[in-house]
Structures are given as C-alpha cells and as structure tokens.
Amino acid sequence: LFRKAAKQGLAAAQYSMGNCLLGGRGVAQDEEEAVKLYRQAAEQGFAFAQNALGYCYTDGIGGLAQNDEEAARLYRQAAEQGFADGQFCLGNCFKNWRRRGAG
C-alpha cells in the first residue's frame, strides 16, 4: 500500500516507504531508494521526511556524501514546522559544531 501511494506522490507514504526500504522492513533493503523517497516527501515540506533526509546526510546513508551543513538545513526546515525531532537534531548540530570549534 505504501508503495502505491508513494508513486502517487503522497508525502506521508513516500516517507513511510522510505522507512521500510531503509530498514529492510517487509521489502529488500535499498538505502538509495529510501533517500530518493525521503527527498520527494521533503520537497513537499513533510517534516518527518526532512528530518529523515537530514539524518541520511549526517551519516552519509544511501549514497549521499556526509554533509553536516545540508543535514542542518533539513533539520531546520523540520524544526521550523515545530517538529520536535528536527529541533533536537538541529540542536545537536550546533552542539557538535561548537565542540569542534566550527560554530
């Protein structure tokens, strides 16, 4: 069901199918396809997907190069919608940058 709804462009389904693909839950694990679906949902402003895509950039998942700045940008988008996980992750970015002397 998620796959069909994701193909129709439903952001929540794209995010949910991305989660299934990332973890190999009920489908073969495919991190690159998960990232693609997260990106599609994030571009629609879906905070859960913005945060998930940020996580992928933080850890360099799904063929993405590790990129703290892009991760923080996505976490900020989620945080600005009041998404608590995005706020937490954005705060961690600032904390880590400060520890490294980059912020």
PDB file of C-alpha atoms in Angstrom:
ATOM      1  CA  LEU A   1       0.000   0.000   0.000  1.00  0.00           C
ATOM      2  CA  PHE A   2       2.798   2.429   0.852  1.00  0.00           C
ATOM      3  CA  ARG A   3       4.491   1.812  -2.487  1.00  0.00           C
ATOM      4  CA  LYS A   4       1.334   2.555  -4.482  1.00  0.00           C
ATOM      5  CA  ALA A   5       0.543   5.711  -2.519  1.00  0.00           C
ATOM      6  CA  ALA A   6       4.194   6.815  -2.704  1.00  0.00           C
ATOM      7  CA  LYS A   7       4.118   6.504  -6.502  1.00  0.00           C
ATOM      8  CA  GLN A   8       1.042   8.741  -6.480  1.00  0.00           C
ATOM      9  CA  GLY A   9       3.075  11.424  -4.706  1.00  0.00           C
ATOM     10  CA  LEU A  10       1.624  11.203  -1.192  1.00  0.00           C
ATOM     11  CA  ALA A  11       4.354  12.582   1.070  1.00  0.00           C
ATOM     12  CA  ALA A  12       3.417  10.521   4.131  1.00  0.00           C
ATOM     13  CA  ALA A  13       3.536   7.338   2.055  1.00  0.00           C
ATOM     14  CA  GLN A  14       6.855   8.319   0.487  1.00  0.00           C
ATOM     15  CA  TYR A  15       8.270   8.820   3.976  1.00  0.00           C
ATOM     16  CA  SER A  16       6.818   5.538   5.272  1.00  0.00           C
ATOM     17  CA  MET A  17       8.021   3.563   2.261  1.00  0.00           C
ATOM     18  CA  GLY A  18      11.441   5.168   2.714  1.00  0.00           C
ATOM     19  CA  ASN A  19      11.499   3.874   6.278  1.00  0.00           C
ATOM     20  CA  CYS A  20      10.622   0.370   5.091  1.00  0.00           C
ATOM     21  CA  LEU A  21      13.364   0.471   2.456  1.00  0.00           C
ATOM     22  CA  LEU A  22      15.976   1.932   4.781  1.00  0.00           C
ATOM     23  CA  GLY A  23      15.450  -0.772   7.382  1.00  0.00           C
ATOM     24  CA  GLY A  24      14.522  -3.623   5.046  1.00  0.00           C
ATOM     25  CA  ARG A  25      11.153  -3.995   6.797  1.00  0.00           C
ATOM     26  CA  GLY A  26       8.850  -6.066   4.580  1.00  0.00           C
ATOM     27  CA  VAL A  27      10.942  -5.270   1.492  1.00  0.00           C
ATOM     28  CA  ALA A  28      14.525  -5.696   0.382  1.00  0.00           C
ATOM     29  CA  GLN A  29      16.739  -3.039   1.947  1.00  0.00           C
ATOM     30  CA  ASP A  30      17.519  -0.243  -0.524  1.00  0.00           C
ATOM     31  CA  GLU A  31      19.075   2.837   1.062  1.00  0.00           C
ATOM     32  CA  GLU A  32      19.352   4.758  -2.215  1.00  0.00           C
ATOM     33  CA  GLU A  33      15.653   4.332  -2.988  1.00  0.00           C
ATOM     34  CA  ALA A  34      14.837   5.314   0.605  1.00  0.00           C
ATOM     35  CA  VAL A  35      16.804   8.548   0.173  1.00  0.00           C
ATOM     36  CA  LYS A  36      15.010   9.227  -3.118  1.00  0.00           C
ATOM     37  CA  LEU A  37      11.613   8.858  -1.436  1.00  0.00           C
ATOM     38  CA  TYR A  38      12.639  10.944   1.577  1.00  0.00           C
ATOM     39  CA  ARG A  39      13.773  13.689  -0.813  1.00  0.00           C
ATOM     40  CA  GLN A  40      10.463  13.630  -2.706  1.00  0.00           C
ATOM     41  CA  ALA A  41       8.495  13.941   0.528  1.00  0.00           C
ATOM     42  CA  ALA A  42      10.876  16.561   1.965  1.00  0.00           C
ATOM     43  CA  GLU A  43      10.448  18.700  -1.149  1.00  0.00           C
ATOM     44  CA  GLN A  44       6.722  18.725  -0.373  1.00  0.00           C
ATOM     45  CA  GLY A  45       7.508  20.161   3.063  1.00  0.00           C
ATOM     46  CA  PHE A  46       6.872  16.952   5.025  1.00  0.00           C
ATOM     47  CA  ALA A  47       8.750  17.490   8.296  1.00  0.00           C
ATOM     48  CA  PHE A  48       9.251  13.795   9.093  1.00  0.00           C
ATOM     49  CA  ALA A  49      10.956  13.313   5.722  1.00  0.00           C
ATOM     50  CA  GLN A  50      13.045  16.473   6.055  1.00  0.00           C
ATOM     51  CA  ASN A  51      14.346  15.145   9.342  1.00  0.00           C
ATOM     52  CA  ALA A  52      14.947  11.643   7.935  1.00  0.00           C
ATOM     53  CA  LEU A  53      16.823  13.043   4.940  1.00  0.00           C
ATOM     54  CA  GLY A  54      18.872  15.183   7.326  1.00  0.00           C
ATOM     55  CA  TYR A  55      19.800  12.020   9.195  1.00  0.00           C
ATOM     56  CA  CYS A  56      20.900  10.427   5.914  1.00  0.00           C
ATOM     57  CA  TYR A  57      23.194  13.399   5.268  1.00  0.00           C
ATOM     58  CA  THR A  58      24.508  13.291   8.844  1.00  0.00           C
ATOM     59  CA  ASP A  59      25.589   9.667   8.467  1.00  0.00           C
ATOM     60  CA  GLY A  60      26.217   9.512   4.709  1.00  0.00           C
ATOM     61  CA  ILE A  61      23.480   6.958   4.052  1.00  0.00           C
ATOM     62  CA  GLY A  62      22.114   5.848   0.698  1.00  0.00           C
ATOM     63  CA  GLY A  63      24.974   7.023  -1.442  1.00  0.00           C
ATOM     64  CA  LEU A  64      24.924  10.547  -0.011  1.00  0.00           C
ATOM     65  CA  ALA A  65      28.175  12.179   0.946  1.00  0.00           C
ATOM     66  CA  GLN A  66      28.237  13.061   4.639  1.00  0.00           C
ATOM     67  CA  ASN A  67      27.271  16.747   4.776  1.00  0.00           C
ATOM     68  CA  ASP A  68      26.620  18.444   8.122  1.00  0.00           C
ATOM     69  CA  GLU A  69      25.527  21.727   6.537  1.00  0.00           C
ATOM     70  CA  GLU A  70      22.868  20.080   4.364  1.00  0.00           C
ATOM     71  CA  ALA A  71      21.726  17.994   7.318  1.00  0.00           C
ATOM     72  CA  ALA A  72      21.355  21.126   9.448  1.00  0.00           C
ATOM     73  CA  ARG A  73      19.401  22.868   6.673  1.00  0.00           C
ATOM     74  CA  LEU A  74      16.942  19.991   6.551  1.00  0.00           C
ATOM     75  CA  TYR A  75      16.708  19.716  10.332  1.00  0.00           C
ATOM     76  CA  ARG A  76      15.978  23.451  10.430  1.00  0.00           C
ATOM     77  CA  GLN A  77      13.154  23.063   7.912  1.00  0.00           C
ATOM     78  CA  ALA A  78      11.591  20.371  10.086  1.00  0.00           C
ATOM     79  CA  ALA A  79      12.240  22.330  13.282  1.00  0.00           C
ATOM     80  CA  GLU A  80      10.600  25.460  11.904  1.00  0.00           C
ATOM     81  CA  GLN A  81       7.406  23.445  11.490  1.00  0.00           C
ATOM     82  CA  GLY A  82       7.509  22.616  15.198  1.00  0.00           C
ATOM     83  CA  PHE A  83       8.794  19.064  14.639  1.00  0.00           C
ATOM     84  CA  ALA A  84      10.472  18.151  17.931  1.00  0.00           C
ATOM     85  CA  ASP A  85      12.911  15.638  16.435  1.00  0.00           C
ATOM     86  CA  GLY A  86      14.068  18.290  13.972  1.00  0.00           C
ATOM     87  CA  GLN A  87      14.609  20.734  16.826  1.00  0.00           C
ATOM     88  CA  PHE A  88      16.599  18.129  18.736  1.00  0.00           C
ATOM     89  CA  CYS A  89      18.757  17.198  15.735  1.00  0.00           C
ATOM     90  CA  LEU A  90      19.396  20.833  14.848  1.00  0.00           C
ATOM     91  CA  GLY A  91      20.462  21.487  18.436  1.00  0.00           C
ATOM     92  CA  ASN A  92      22.865  18.559  18.223  1.00  0.00           C
ATOM     93  CA  CYS A  93      24.376  20.028  15.057  1.00  0.00           C
ATOM     94  CA  PHE A  94      25.093  23.286  16.858  1.00  0.00           C
ATOM     95  CA  LYS A  95      26.455  21.471  19.899  1.00  0.00           C
ATOM     96  CA  ASN A  96      28.779  19.337  17.768  1.00  0.00           C
ATOM     97  CA  TRP A  97      29.967  22.324  15.722  1.00  0.00           C
ATOM     98  CA  ARG A  98      30.715  24.228  18.912  1.00  0.00           C
ATOM     99  CA  ARG A  99      32.727  21.316  20.295  1.00  0.00           C
ATOM    100  CA  ARG A 100      34.753  21.231  17.080  1.00  0.00           C
ATOM    101  CA  GLY A 101      35.188  24.997  17.134  1.00  0.00           C
ATOM    102  CA  ALA A 102      33.264  25.419  13.875  1.00  0.00           C
ATOM    103  CA  GLY A 103      30.225  27.215  15.243  1.00  0.00           C
TER     104      GLY A 103
END
